[in-house]
Tab-separated table of C-alpha atoms in Angstrom:
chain	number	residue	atom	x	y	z
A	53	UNK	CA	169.216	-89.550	241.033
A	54	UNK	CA	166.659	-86.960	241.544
A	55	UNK	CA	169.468	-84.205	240.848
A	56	UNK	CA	169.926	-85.705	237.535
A	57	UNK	CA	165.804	-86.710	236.366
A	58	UNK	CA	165.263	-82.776	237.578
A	59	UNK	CA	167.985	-81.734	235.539
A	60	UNK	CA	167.070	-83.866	232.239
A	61	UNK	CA	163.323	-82.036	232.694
A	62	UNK	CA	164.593	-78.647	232.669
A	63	UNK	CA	166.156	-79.315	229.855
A	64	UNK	CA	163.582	-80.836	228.222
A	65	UNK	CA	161.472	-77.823	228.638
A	66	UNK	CA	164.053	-75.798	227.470
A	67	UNK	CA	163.249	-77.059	223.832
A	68	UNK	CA	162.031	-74.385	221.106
A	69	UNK	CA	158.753	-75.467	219.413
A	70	UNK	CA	159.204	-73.776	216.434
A	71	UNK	CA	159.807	-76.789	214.313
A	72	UNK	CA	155.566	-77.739	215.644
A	73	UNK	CA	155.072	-74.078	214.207
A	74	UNK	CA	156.863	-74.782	211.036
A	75	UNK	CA	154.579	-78.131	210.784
A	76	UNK	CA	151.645	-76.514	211.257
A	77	UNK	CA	152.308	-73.672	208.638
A	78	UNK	CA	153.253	-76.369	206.101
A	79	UNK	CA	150.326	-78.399	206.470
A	80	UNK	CA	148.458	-75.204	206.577
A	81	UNK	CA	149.858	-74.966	202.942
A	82	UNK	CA	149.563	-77.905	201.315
A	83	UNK	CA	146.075	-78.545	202.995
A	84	UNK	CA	145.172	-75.373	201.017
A	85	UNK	CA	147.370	-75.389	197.769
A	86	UNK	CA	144.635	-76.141	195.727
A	87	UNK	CA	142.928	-72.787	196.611
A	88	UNK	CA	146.071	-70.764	196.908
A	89	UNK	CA	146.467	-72.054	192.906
A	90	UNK	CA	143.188	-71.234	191.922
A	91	UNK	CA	143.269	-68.143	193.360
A	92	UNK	CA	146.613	-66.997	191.891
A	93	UNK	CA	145.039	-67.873	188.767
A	94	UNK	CA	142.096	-65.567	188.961
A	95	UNK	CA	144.425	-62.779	190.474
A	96	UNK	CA	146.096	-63.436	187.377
A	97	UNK	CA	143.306	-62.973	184.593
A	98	UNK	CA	141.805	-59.936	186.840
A	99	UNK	CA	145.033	-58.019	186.549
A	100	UNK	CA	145.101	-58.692	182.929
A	101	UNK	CA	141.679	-57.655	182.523
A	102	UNK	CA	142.078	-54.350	184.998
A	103	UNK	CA	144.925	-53.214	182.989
A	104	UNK	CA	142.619	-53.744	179.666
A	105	UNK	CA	139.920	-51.880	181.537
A	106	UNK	CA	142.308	-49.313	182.301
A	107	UNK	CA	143.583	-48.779	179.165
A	108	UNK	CA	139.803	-48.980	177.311
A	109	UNK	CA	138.593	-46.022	179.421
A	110	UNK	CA	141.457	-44.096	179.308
A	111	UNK	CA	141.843	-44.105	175.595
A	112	UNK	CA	137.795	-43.725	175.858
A	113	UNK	CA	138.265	-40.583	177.346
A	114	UNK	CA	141.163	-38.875	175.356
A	115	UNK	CA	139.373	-39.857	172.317
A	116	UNK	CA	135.628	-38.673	173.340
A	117	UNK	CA	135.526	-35.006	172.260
A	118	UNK	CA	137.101	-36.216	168.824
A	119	UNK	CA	135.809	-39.270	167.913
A	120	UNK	CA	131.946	-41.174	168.723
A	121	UNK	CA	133.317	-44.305	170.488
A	122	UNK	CA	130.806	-45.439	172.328
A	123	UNK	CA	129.872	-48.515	171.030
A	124	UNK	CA	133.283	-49.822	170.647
A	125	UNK	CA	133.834	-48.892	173.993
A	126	UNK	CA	130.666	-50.766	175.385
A	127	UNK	CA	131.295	-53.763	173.064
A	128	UNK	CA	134.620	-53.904	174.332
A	129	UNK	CA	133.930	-53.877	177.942
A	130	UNK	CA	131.091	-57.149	177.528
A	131	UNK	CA	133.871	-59.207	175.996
A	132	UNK	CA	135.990	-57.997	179.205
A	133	UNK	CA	133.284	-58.040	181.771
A	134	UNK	CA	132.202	-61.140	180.109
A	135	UNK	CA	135.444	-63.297	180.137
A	136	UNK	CA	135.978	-62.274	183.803
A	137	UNK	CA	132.838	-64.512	185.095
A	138	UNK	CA	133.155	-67.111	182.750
A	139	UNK	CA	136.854	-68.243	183.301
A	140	UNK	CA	136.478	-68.418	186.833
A	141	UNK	CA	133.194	-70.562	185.404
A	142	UNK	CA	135.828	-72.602	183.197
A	143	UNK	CA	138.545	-73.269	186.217
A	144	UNK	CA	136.277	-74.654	188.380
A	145	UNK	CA	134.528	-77.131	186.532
A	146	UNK	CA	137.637	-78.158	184.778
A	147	UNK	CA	139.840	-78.190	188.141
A	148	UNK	CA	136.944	-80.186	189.562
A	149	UNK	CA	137.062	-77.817	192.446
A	150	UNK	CA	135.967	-78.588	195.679
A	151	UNK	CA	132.707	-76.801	197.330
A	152	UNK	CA	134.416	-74.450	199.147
A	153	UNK	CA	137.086	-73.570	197.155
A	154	UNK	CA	134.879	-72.954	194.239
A	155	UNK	CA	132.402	-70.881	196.040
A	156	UNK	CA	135.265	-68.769	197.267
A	157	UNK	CA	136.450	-68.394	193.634
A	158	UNK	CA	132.810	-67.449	192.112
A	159	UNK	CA	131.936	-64.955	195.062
A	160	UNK	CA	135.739	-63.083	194.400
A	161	UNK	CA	134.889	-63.361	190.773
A	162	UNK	CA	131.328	-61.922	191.028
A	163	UNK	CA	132.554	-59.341	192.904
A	164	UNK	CA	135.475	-58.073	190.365
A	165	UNK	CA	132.632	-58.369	187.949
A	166	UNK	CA	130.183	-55.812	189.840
A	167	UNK	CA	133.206	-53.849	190.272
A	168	UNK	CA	134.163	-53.698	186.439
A	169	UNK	CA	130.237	-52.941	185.453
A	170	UNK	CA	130.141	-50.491	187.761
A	171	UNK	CA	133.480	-48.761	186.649
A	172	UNK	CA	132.985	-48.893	182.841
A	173	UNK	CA	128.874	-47.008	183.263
A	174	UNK	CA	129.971	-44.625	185.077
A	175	UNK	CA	132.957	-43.862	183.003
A	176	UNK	CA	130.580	-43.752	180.443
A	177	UNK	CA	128.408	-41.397	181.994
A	178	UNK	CA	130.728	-39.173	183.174
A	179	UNK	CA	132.194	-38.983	179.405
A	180	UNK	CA	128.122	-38.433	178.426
A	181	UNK	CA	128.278	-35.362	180.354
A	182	UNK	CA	131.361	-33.911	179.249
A	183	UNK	CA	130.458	-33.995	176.097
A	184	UNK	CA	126.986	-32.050	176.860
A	185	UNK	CA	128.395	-29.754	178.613
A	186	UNK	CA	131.457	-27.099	177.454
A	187	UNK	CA	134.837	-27.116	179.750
A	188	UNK	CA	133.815	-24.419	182.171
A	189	UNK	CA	130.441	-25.661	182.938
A	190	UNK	CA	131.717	-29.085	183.388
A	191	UNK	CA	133.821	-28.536	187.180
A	192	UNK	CA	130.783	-27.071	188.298
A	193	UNK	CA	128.260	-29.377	187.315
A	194	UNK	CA	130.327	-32.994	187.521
A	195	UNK	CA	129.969	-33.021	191.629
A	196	UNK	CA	132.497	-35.597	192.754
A	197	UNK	CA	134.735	-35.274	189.146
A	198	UNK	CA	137.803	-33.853	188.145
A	199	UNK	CA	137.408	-33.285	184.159
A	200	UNK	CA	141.277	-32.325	183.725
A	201	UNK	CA	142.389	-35.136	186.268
A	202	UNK	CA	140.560	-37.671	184.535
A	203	UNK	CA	140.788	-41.389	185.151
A	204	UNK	CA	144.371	-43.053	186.973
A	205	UNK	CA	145.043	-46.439	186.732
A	206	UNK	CA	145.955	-45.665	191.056
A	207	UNK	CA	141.959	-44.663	191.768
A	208	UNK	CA	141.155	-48.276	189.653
A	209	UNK	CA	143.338	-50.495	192.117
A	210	UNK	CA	141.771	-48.707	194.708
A	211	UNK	CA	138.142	-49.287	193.739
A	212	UNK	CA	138.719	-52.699	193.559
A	213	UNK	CA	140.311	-52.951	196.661
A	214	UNK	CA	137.563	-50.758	198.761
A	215	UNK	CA	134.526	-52.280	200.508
A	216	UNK	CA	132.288	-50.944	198.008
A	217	UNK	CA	130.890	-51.906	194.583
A	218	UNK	CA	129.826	-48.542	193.257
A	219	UNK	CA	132.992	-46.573	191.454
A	220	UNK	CA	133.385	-42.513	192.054
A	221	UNK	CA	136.752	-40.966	191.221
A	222	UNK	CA	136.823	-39.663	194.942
A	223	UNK	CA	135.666	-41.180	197.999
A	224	UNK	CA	135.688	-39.915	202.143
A	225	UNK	CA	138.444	-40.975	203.299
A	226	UNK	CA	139.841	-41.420	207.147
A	227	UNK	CA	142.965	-39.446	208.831
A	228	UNK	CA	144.769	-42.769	210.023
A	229	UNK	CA	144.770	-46.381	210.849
A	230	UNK	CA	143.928	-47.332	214.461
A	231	UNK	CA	145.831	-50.655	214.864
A	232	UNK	CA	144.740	-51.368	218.142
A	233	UNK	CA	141.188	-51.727	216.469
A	234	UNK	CA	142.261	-53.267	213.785
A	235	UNK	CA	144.183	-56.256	215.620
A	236	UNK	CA	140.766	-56.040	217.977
A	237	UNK	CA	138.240	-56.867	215.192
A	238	UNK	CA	140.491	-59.533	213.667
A	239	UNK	CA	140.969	-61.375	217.299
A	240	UNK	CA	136.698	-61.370	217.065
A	241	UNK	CA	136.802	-62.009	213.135
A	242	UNK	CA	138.954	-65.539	213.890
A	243	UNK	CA	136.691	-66.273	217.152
A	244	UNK	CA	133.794	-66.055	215.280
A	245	UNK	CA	135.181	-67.916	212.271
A	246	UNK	CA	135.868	-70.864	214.694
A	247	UNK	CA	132.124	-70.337	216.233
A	248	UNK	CA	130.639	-70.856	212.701
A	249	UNK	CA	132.949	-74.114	212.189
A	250	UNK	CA	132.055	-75.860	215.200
A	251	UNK	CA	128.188	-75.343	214.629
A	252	UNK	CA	128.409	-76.928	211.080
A	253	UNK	CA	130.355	-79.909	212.492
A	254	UNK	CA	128.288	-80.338	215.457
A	255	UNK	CA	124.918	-79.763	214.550
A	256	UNK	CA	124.280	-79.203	210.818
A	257	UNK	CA	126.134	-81.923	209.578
A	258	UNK	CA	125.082	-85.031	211.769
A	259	UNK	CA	121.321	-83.466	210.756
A	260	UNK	CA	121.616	-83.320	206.580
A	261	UNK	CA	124.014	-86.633	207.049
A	262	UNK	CA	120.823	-88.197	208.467
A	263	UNK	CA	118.205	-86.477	206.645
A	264	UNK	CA	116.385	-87.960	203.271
A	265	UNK	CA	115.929	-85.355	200.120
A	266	UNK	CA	113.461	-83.040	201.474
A	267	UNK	CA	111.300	-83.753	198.021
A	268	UNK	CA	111.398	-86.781	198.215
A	269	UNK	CA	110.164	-89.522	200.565
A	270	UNK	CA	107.599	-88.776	204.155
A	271	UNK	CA	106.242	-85.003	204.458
A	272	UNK	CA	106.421	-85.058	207.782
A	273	UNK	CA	109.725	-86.208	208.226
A	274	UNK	CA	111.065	-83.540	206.278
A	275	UNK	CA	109.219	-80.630	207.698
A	276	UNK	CA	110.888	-82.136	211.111
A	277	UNK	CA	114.451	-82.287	209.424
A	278	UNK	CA	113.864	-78.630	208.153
A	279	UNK	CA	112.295	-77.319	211.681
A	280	UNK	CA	115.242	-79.086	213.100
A	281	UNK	CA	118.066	-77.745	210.920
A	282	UNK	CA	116.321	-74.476	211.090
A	283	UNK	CA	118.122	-73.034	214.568
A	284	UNK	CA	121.494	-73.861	213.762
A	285	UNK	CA	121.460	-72.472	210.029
A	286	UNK	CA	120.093	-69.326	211.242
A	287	UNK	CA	123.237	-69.323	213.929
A	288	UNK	CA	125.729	-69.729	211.107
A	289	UNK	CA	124.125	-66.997	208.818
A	290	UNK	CA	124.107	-64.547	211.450
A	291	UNK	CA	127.719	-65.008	212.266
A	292	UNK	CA	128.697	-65.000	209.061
A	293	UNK	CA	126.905	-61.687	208.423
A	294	UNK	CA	128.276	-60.651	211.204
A	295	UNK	CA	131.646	-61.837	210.172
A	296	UNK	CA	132.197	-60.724	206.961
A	297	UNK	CA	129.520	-56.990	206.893
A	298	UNK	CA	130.508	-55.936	210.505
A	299	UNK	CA	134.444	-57.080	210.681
A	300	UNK	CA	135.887	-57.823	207.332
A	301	UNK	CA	134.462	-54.693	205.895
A	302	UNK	CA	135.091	-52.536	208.221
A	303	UNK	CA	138.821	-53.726	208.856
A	304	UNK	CA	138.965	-53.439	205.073
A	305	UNK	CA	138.009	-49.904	205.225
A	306	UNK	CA	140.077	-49.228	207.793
A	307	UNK	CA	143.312	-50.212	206.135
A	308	UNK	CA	142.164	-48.515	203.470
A	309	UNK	CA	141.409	-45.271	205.455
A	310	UNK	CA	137.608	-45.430	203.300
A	311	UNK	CA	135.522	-43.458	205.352
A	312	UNK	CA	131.856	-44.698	204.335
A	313	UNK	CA	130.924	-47.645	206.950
A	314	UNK	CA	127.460	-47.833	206.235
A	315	UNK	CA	127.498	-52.098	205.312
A	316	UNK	CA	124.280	-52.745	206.378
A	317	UNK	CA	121.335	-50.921	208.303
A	318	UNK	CA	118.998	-52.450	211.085
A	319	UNK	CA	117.748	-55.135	208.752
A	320	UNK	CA	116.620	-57.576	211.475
A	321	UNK	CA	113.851	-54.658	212.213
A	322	UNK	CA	112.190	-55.142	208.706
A	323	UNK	CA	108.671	-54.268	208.311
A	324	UNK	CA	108.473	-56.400	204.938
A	325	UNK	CA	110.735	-58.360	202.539
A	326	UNK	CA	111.301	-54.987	200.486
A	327	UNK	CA	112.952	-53.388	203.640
A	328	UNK	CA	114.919	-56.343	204.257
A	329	UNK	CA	116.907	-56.089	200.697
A	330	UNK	CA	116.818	-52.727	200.693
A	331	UNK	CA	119.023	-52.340	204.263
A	332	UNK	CA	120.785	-55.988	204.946
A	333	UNK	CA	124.069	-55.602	202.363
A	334	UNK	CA	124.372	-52.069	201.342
A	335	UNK	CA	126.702	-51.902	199.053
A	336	UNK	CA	124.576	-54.608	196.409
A	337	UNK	CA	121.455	-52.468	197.254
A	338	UNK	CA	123.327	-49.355	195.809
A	339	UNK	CA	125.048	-51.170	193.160
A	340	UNK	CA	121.500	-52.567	192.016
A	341	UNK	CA	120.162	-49.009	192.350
A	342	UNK	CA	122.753	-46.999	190.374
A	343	UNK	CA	123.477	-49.396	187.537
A	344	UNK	CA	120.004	-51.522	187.139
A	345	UNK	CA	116.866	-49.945	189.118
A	346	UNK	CA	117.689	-45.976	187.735
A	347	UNK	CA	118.924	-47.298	184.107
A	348	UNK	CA	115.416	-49.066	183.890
A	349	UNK	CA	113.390	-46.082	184.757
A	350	UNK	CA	115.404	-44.218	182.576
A	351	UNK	CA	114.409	-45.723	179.401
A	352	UNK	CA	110.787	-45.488	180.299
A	353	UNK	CA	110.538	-48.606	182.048
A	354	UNK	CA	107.969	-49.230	184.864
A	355	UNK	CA	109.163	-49.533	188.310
A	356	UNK	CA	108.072	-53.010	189.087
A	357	UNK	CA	109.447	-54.374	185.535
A	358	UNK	CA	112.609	-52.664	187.067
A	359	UNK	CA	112.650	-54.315	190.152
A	360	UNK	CA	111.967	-57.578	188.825
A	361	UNK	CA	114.847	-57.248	186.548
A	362	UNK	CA	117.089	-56.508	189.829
A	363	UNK	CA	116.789	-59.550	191.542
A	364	UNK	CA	116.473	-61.199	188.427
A	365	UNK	CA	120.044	-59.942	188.320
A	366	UNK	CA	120.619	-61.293	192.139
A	367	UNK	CA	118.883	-64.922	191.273
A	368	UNK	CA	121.232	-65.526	188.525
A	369	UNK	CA	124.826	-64.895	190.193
A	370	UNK	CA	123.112	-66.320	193.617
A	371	UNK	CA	123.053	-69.044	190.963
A	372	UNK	CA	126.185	-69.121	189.923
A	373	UNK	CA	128.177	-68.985	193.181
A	374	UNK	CA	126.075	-71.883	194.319
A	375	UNK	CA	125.190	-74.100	191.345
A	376	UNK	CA	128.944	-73.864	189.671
A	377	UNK	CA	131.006	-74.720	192.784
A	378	UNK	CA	128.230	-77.835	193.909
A	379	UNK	CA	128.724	-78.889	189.587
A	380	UNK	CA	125.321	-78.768	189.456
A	381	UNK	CA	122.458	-76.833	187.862
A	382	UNK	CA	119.215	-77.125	189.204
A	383	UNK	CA	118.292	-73.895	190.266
A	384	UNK	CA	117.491	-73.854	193.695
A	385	UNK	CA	118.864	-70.762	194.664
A	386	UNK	CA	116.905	-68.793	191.587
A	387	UNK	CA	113.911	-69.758	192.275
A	388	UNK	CA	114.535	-69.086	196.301
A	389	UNK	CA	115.277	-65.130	194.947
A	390	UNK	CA	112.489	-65.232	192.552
A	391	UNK	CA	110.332	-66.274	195.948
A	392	UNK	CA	110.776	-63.108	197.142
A	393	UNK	CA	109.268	-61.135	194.454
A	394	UNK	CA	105.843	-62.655	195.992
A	395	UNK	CA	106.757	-62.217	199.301
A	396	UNK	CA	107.369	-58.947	198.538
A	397	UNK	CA	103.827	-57.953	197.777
A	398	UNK	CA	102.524	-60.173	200.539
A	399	UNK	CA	104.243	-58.604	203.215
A	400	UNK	CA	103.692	-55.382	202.122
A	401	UNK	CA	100.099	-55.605	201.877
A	402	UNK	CA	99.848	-57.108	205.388
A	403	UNK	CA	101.152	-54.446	206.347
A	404	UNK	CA	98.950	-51.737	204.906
A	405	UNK	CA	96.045	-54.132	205.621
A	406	UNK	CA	97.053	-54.676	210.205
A	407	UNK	CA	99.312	-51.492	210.084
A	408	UNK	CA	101.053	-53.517	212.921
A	409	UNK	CA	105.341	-53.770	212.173
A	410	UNK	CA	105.082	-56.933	213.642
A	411	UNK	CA	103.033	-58.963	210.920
A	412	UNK	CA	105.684	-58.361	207.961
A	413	UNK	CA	108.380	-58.829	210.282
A	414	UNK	CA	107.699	-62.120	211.447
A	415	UNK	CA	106.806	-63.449	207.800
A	416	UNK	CA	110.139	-62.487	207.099
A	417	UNK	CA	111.901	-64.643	209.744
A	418	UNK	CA	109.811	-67.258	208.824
A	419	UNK	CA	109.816	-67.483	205.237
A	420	UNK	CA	113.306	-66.803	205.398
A	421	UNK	CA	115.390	-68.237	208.112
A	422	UNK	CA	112.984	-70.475	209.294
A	423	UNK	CA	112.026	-72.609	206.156
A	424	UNK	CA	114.041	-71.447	203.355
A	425	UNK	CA	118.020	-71.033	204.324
A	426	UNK	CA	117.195	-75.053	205.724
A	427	UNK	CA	115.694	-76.524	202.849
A	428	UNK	CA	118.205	-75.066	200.274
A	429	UNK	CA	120.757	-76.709	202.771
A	430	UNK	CA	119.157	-79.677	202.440
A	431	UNK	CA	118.553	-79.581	198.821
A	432	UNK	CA	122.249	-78.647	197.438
A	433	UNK	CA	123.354	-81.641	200.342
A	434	UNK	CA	121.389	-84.299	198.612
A	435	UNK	CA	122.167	-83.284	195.265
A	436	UNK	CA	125.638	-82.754	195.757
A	437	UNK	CA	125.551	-86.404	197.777
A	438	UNK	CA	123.633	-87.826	194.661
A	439	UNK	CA	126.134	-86.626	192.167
A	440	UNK	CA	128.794	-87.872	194.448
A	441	UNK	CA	127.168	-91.556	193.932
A	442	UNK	CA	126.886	-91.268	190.410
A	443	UNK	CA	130.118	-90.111	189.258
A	444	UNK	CA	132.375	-92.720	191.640
């Protein structure tokens, strides 16, 4: 009898789980169809509208010397740059998408937008200085630009796949892949991932689940919700920078062999609110720089009118990738970027005023980890909550 029961449990743990496996995947799936679909939809209208791109600035270029195109070029690329954000705009709202789903869609499709702007002006200025200058002058004064190699359709799919928002025909690029540190930084990109999960379950959502509308109802109660909320938020954002600037970037640049890493500088060390923009995501600090800040001083603008215009730029699509996928508009997040525009010139002037790095610094951390990244949680939970009630 024992013979036979130890016989009947090897066998038994001879089975294959792979069927578990194949469960898992397919629940995986249709847990997740609903994004995958979305998705494939946007892939779809973005190669559509790459191809158009494509074709616009090619044609812009052949043509140039011959013909004054310009402003059926630039016409042509705000219907195109304009259709890209809004359909993504249209899907989710008419999908009635869920949160997460939708904020993924908005942030891939305000990303292909930056990308597109940023393609189509400096296309335009590189075909602005061909035309002022003759042939010969032009491979010696274009740094970066091939004049007779022009513009591939190959250097457009790679743009949009690189970490970077800024478009140059040519970028540094790496000798090979290591796949050792590739499979490395994915290994801490899923741990990670899993760390940020468990804090929301844990800790964030029991405290907004039992938290009134922080503008509504006892002061003090909500200052203690905020205070409360405050440590785990902060734990979340940090791993998700960490998560997305530190590993997804730089595995994306690795399998890309792109050799600029520089994602981010040592924000966390910033004097005042100024530095902190200016060093914590890198490549929407250059985007903003090339394509609003220097266009703005260009045309005689002052350099504060162009700075508020940049994050006047950032407030709106901070709008959009919150405000769309929650379904609703009340413009939280714009009026948290338009907060810094004060704290700008606060922190900067305590700093002239105590010359001490430490003053700015710890307004910073306040103003912005401390009290703000809580109360927008708060505020987008209760509204979102609110709207739940109202349309069941």
């Amino acid at each position: 009898m024992l013979l036979k029961c130890l016989i009947e449990e090897r066998h038994v743990s001879d089975y294959s789980h792979a069927g578990l496996l194949n469960l898992c995947i397919v629940v995986l799936i249709a847990v997740n169809g609903r994004l995958i679909i979305e998705n494939l939809m946007k892939v779809a209208s973005s190669s559509f509208l790459l191809s158009s791109l494509y074709e616009l600035e090619d044609l812009a270029f052949t043509y140039s010397s011959s013909l004054d195109c310009s402003q059926v070029v630039i016409s042509l690329h705000l219907m195109l740059t304009t259709a890209e954000i809004v359909y993504p705009v249209y899907v989710i709202l008419r999908c009635d998408s869920a949160v997460l789903s939708g904020f993924t869609l908005m942030f891939f499709a305000s990303i292909v937008w930056l990308k597109l702007v940023s393609f189509a002006h400096t296309n335009y200025d590189l075909r602005t200085l061909i035309k002022s200058f003759d042939k010969e002058d032009t491979s010696t004064n274009l740094s970066g630009f091939d004049a007779e190699e022009g513009i591939s359709f190959k250097q457009l799919v790679y743009f949009m796949l690189a970490p970077t928002l800024c478009y140059q025909q040519k970028y540094p690029r790496t000798k090979c892949i290591r796949k050792g540190w590739v499979i490395c930084q994915f290994i801490k990109l899923v741990i990670c991932t899993g760390l940020m999960g468990f804090i929301i379950e844990q800790y964030i959502n029991p405290i907004v689940q039992n938290s009134q509308h922080p503008l509504k109802g006892n002061l003090l109660y909500a200052i203690e919700r905020i205070l409360k909320l405050s440590v785990p938020t902060l734990y979340v954002w940090l791993c998700m920078f960490y998560c997305f600037f530190h590993l997804w970037l730089n595995i994306l640049a690795e399998l890309l062999c792109f050799g600029d890493r520089e994602f981010y500088k040592d924000w966390w060390n910033a004097k005042t609110v100024e530095e902190y923009w200016r060093m914590w995501n890198m490549p929407v600090h250059k985007w903003m720089v090339r394509h609003i800040y220097f266009p703005c001083v260009q045309k005689g603008l002052p350099k504060g009118i162009a700075i508020l215009i940049s994050f006047l730029v950032s407030a709106i699509f901070h709008e959009l990738c919150v405000a769309v996928p929650c379904h609703i508009i009340k413009f939280w997040a714009f009026l948290g970027i338009l907060f810094q525009i004060p704290l700008v010139f606060l922190t900067k002037y305590l700093q002239n005023k105590f010359r001490n790095t430490m003053v700015g610094n710890m307004i910073f951390w306040i103003f912005f980890s401390i009290l703000g990244q809580p109360m927008c949680v708060l505020l987008y939970y209760h509204d979102v909550m609110n709207r739940k009630i109202r349309t069941d």
